[in-house]
Coordinates of C-alpha atoms and ligand atoms in Angstrom, one line a residue:
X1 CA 17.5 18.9 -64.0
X2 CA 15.2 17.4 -62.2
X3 CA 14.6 15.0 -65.1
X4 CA 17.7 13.9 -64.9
X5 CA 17.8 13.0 -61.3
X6 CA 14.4 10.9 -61.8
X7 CA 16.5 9.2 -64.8
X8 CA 19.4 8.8 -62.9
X9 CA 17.1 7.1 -59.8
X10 CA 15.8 5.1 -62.2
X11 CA 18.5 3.8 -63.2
X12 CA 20.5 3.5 -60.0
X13 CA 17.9 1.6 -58.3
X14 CA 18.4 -1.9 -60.8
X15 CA 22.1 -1.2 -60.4
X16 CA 21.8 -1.3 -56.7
X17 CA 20.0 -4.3 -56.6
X18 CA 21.5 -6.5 -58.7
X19 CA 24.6 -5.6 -57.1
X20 CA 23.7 -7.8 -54.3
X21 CA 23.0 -10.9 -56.5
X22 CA 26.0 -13.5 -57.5
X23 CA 25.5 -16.8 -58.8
X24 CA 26.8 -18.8 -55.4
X25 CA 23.3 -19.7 -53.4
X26 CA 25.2 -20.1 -50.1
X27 CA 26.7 -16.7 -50.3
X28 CA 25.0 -13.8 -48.9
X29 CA 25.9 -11.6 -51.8
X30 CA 27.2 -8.2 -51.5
X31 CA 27.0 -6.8 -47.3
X32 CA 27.2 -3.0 -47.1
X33 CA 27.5 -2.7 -43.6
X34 CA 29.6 -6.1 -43.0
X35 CA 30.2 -5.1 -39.2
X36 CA 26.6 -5.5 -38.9
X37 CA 26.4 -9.0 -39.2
X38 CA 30.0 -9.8 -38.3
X39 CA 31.1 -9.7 -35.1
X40 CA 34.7 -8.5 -34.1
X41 CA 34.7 -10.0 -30.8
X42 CA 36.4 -13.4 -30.1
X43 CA 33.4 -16.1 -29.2
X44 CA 34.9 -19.0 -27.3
X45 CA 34.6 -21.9 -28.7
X46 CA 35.2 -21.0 -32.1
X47 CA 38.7 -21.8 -34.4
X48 CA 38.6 -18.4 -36.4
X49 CA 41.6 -20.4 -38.0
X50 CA 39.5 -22.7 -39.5
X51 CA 36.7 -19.9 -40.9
X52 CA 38.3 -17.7 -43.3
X53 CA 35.5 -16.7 -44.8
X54 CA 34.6 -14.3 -41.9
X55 CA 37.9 -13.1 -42.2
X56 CA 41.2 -12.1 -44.4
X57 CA 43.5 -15.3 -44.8
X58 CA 45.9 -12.9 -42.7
X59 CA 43.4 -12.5 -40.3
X60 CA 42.4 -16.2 -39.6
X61 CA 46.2 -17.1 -39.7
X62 CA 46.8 -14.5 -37.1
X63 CA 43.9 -16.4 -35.1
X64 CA 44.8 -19.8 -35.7
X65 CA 45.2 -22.1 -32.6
X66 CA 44.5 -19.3 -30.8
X67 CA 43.6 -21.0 -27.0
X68 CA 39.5 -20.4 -27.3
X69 CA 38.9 -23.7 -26.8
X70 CA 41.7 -25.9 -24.7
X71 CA 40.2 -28.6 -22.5
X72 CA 40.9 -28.3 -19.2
X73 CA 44.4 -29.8 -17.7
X74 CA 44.0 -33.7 -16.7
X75 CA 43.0 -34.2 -13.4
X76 CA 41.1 -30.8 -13.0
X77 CA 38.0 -30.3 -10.6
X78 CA 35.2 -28.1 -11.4
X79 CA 34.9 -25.6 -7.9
X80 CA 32.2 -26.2 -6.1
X81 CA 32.2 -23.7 -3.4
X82 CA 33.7 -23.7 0.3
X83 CA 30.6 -26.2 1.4
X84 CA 32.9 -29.2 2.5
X85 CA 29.9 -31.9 1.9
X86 CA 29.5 -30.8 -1.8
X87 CA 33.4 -30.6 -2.4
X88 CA 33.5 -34.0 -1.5
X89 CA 30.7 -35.2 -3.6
X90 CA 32.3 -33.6 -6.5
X91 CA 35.3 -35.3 -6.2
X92 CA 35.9 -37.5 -9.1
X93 CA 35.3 -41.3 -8.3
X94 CA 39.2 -42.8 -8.6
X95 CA 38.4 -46.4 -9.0
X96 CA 38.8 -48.2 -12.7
X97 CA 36.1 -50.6 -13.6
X98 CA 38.0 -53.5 -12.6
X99 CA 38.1 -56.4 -10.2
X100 CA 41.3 -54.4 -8.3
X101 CA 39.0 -51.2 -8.9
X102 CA 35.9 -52.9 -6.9
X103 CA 38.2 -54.4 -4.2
X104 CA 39.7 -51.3 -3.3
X105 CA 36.6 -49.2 -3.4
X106 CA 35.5 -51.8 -0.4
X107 CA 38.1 -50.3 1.0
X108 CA 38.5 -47.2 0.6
X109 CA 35.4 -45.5 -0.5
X110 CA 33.6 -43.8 2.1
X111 CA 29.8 -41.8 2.3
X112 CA 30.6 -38.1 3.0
X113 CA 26.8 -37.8 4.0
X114 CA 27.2 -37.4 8.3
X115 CA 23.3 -38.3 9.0
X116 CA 22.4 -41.7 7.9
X117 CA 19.3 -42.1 9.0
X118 CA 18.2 -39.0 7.1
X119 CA 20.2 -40.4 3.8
X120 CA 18.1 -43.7 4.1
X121 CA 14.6 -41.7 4.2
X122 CA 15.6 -39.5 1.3
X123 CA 17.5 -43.0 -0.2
X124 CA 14.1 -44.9 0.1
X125 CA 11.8 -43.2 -1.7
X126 CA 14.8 -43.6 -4.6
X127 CA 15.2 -47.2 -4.0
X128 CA 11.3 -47.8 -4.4
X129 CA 11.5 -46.5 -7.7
X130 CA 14.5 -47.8 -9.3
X131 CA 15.8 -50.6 -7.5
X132 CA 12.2 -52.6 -5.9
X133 CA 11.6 -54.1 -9.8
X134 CA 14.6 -56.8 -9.4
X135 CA 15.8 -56.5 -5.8
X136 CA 12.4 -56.2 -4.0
X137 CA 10.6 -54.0 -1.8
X138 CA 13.0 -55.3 1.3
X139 CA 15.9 -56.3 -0.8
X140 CA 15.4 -60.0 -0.7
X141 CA 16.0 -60.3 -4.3
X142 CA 12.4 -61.3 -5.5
X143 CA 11.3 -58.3 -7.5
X144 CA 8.9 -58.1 -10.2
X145 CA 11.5 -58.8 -12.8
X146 CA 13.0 -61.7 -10.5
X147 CA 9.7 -63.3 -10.4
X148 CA 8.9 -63.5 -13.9
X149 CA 12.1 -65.0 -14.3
X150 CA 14.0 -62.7 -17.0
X151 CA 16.7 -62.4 -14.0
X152 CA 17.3 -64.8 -11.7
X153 CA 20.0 -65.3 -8.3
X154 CA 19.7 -61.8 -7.5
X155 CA 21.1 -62.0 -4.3
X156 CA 19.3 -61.1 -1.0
X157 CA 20.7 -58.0 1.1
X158 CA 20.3 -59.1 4.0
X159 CA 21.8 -63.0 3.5
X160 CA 24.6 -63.4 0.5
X161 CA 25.2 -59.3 0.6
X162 CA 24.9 -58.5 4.6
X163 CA 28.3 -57.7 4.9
X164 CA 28.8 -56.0 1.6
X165 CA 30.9 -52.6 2.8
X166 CA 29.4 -49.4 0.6
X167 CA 32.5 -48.6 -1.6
X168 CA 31.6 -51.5 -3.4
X169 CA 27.9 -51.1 -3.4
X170 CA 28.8 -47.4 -4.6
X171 CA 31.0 -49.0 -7.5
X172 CA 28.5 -51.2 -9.0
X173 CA 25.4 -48.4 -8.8
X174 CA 28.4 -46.5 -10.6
X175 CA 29.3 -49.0 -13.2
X176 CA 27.1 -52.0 -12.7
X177 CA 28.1 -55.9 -12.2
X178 CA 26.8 -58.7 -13.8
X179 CA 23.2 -58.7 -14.9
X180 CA 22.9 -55.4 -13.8
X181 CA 23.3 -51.9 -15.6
X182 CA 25.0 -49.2 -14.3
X183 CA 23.1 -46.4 -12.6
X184 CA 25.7 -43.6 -13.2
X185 CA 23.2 -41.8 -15.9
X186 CA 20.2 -41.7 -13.6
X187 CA 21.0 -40.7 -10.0
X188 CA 24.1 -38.1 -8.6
X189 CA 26.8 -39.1 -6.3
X190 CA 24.5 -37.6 -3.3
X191 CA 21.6 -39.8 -4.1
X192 CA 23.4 -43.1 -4.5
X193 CA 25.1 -42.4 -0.8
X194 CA 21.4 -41.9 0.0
X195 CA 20.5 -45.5 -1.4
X196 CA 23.3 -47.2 0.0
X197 CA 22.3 -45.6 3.9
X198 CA 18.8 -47.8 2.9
X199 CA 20.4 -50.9 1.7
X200 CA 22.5 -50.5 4.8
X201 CA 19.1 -50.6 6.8
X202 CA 17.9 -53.7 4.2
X203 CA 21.2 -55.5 5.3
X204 CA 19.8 -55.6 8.7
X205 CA 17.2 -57.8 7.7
X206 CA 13.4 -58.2 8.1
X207 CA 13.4 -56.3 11.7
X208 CA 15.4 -53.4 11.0
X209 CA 13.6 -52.9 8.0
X210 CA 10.1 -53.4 9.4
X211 CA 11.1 -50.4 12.2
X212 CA 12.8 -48.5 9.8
X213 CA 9.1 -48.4 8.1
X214 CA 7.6 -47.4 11.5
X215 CA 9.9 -44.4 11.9
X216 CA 9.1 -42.8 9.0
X217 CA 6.0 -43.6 7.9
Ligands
LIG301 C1 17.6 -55.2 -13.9 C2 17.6 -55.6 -12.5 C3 18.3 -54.8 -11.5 C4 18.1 -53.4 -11.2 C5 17.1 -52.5 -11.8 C6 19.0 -53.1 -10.1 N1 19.8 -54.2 -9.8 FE1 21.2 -54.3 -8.4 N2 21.6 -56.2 -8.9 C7 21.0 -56.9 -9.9 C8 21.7 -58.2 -10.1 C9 21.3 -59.3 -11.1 C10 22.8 -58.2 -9.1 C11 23.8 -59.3 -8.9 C12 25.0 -58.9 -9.7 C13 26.2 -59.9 -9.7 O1 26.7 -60.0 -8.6 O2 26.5 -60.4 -10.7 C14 22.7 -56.9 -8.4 C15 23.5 -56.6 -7.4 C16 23.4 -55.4 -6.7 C17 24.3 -55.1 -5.6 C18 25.4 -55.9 -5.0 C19 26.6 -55.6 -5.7 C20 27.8 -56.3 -5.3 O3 28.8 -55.7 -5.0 O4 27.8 -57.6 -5.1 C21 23.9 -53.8 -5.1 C22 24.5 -53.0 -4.0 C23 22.8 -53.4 -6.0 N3 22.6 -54.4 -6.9 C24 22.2 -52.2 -5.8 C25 21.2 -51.7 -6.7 C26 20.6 -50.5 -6.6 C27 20.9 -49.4 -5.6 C28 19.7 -50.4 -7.6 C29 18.8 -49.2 -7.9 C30 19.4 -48.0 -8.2 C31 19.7 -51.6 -8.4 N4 20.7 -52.4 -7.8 C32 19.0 -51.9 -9.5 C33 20.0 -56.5 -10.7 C34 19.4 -55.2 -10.6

């Protein structure tokens, strides 16, 4: 008897093991406790449709086009909360990359942000270190990259630009103009109202800028 179980272990072992092997390298051979590795629950983001080895055929057909993964309806605005100042920074920017687009964000685009001359502290320090290389450390246009002479005729804040209203200041950080990129990747809608309060003080030329320096150095 007890022979025969050792034989029978012996032999039941191989037969176990080899059971597991099949000659397709991507598949993970026989699974003895499939519910182990494969989960039940629905994921999001995932067309069980489209994955029928997970599942029967009947199963992925039930599944199929299930809505898992349906982009949001056009026009759809991510909630940001009760605060009204970040509501109305998160609203999307309506204006096309066109001339029309730039004209009307002249207009009609406006800074949410109540205290300017807090927004052009906090929008100095960002317009030192991304704008001073071309447009200059008072926005005269004579920048590091202006003087070397890869970009010329960018225009002084406080002469061709003085009366240059912040919609469209806002529209070409957002998408650019000319010789310059657009700034979209590298600064949030709160920090380019921030730059724009600062231009607006570079706008008022050498004096306003010169006291602006005294205030808050
Ligand atoms: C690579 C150089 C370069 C950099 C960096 C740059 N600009 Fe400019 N900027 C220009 C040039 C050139 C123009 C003139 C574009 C034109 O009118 O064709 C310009 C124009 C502008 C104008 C006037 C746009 C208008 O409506 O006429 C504003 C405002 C402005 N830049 C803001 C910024 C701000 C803010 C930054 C930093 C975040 C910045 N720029 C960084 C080169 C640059």
């Amino acid at each position: 008897m007890k022979t025969a179980n050792i034989l029978l272990s012996a032999l039941a072992l191989p037969a176990f093991l080899l059971g597991s092997c099949t000659t397709n390298p991507d598949s993970p051979g026989l699974e003895f406790m499939p519910d182990m590795y494969r989960s039940h629950a629905v994921e999001a983001y995932v067309d069980y449709g489209m994955d029928p080895y997970h599942f029967t055929e009947e199963t992925a057909a039930a599944q199929r086009n299930t809505s898992s993964a349906r982009k949001p309806v056009e026009g759809t605005i991510a909630y940001r909360g009760e605060d009204v100042l970040e509501r109305a920074l998160s609203m999307p920017y309506p204006f096309e990359n066109t001339p029309e687009g730039y004209e009307e964000a002249g207009l009609d685009w406006h800074s949410p942000l109540k205290d300017q001359t807090a927004a052009a502290e906090a929008g100095e320090a960002l317009y030192t270190t991304m704008c001073t290389q071309c447009h200059g450390e008072k926005g005269k246009g004579d920048g590091k990259i202006s003087q070397n002479g890869h970009i010329v005729g960018i225009p002084d804040y406080s002469v061709k630009l003085v009366d240059l209203p912040d919609g469209k200041m806002y529209h070409t950080i957002k998408y650019g103009k000319g010789l310059m990129g657009s700034h979209a990747s590298q600064l949030n809608p709160r920090q380019r109202w921030e730059i724009i309060a600062y231009i607006n003080v570079l706008q008022g030329g050498d004096d306003v800028a010169e006291d602006n320096d005294e205030n808050t150095h």
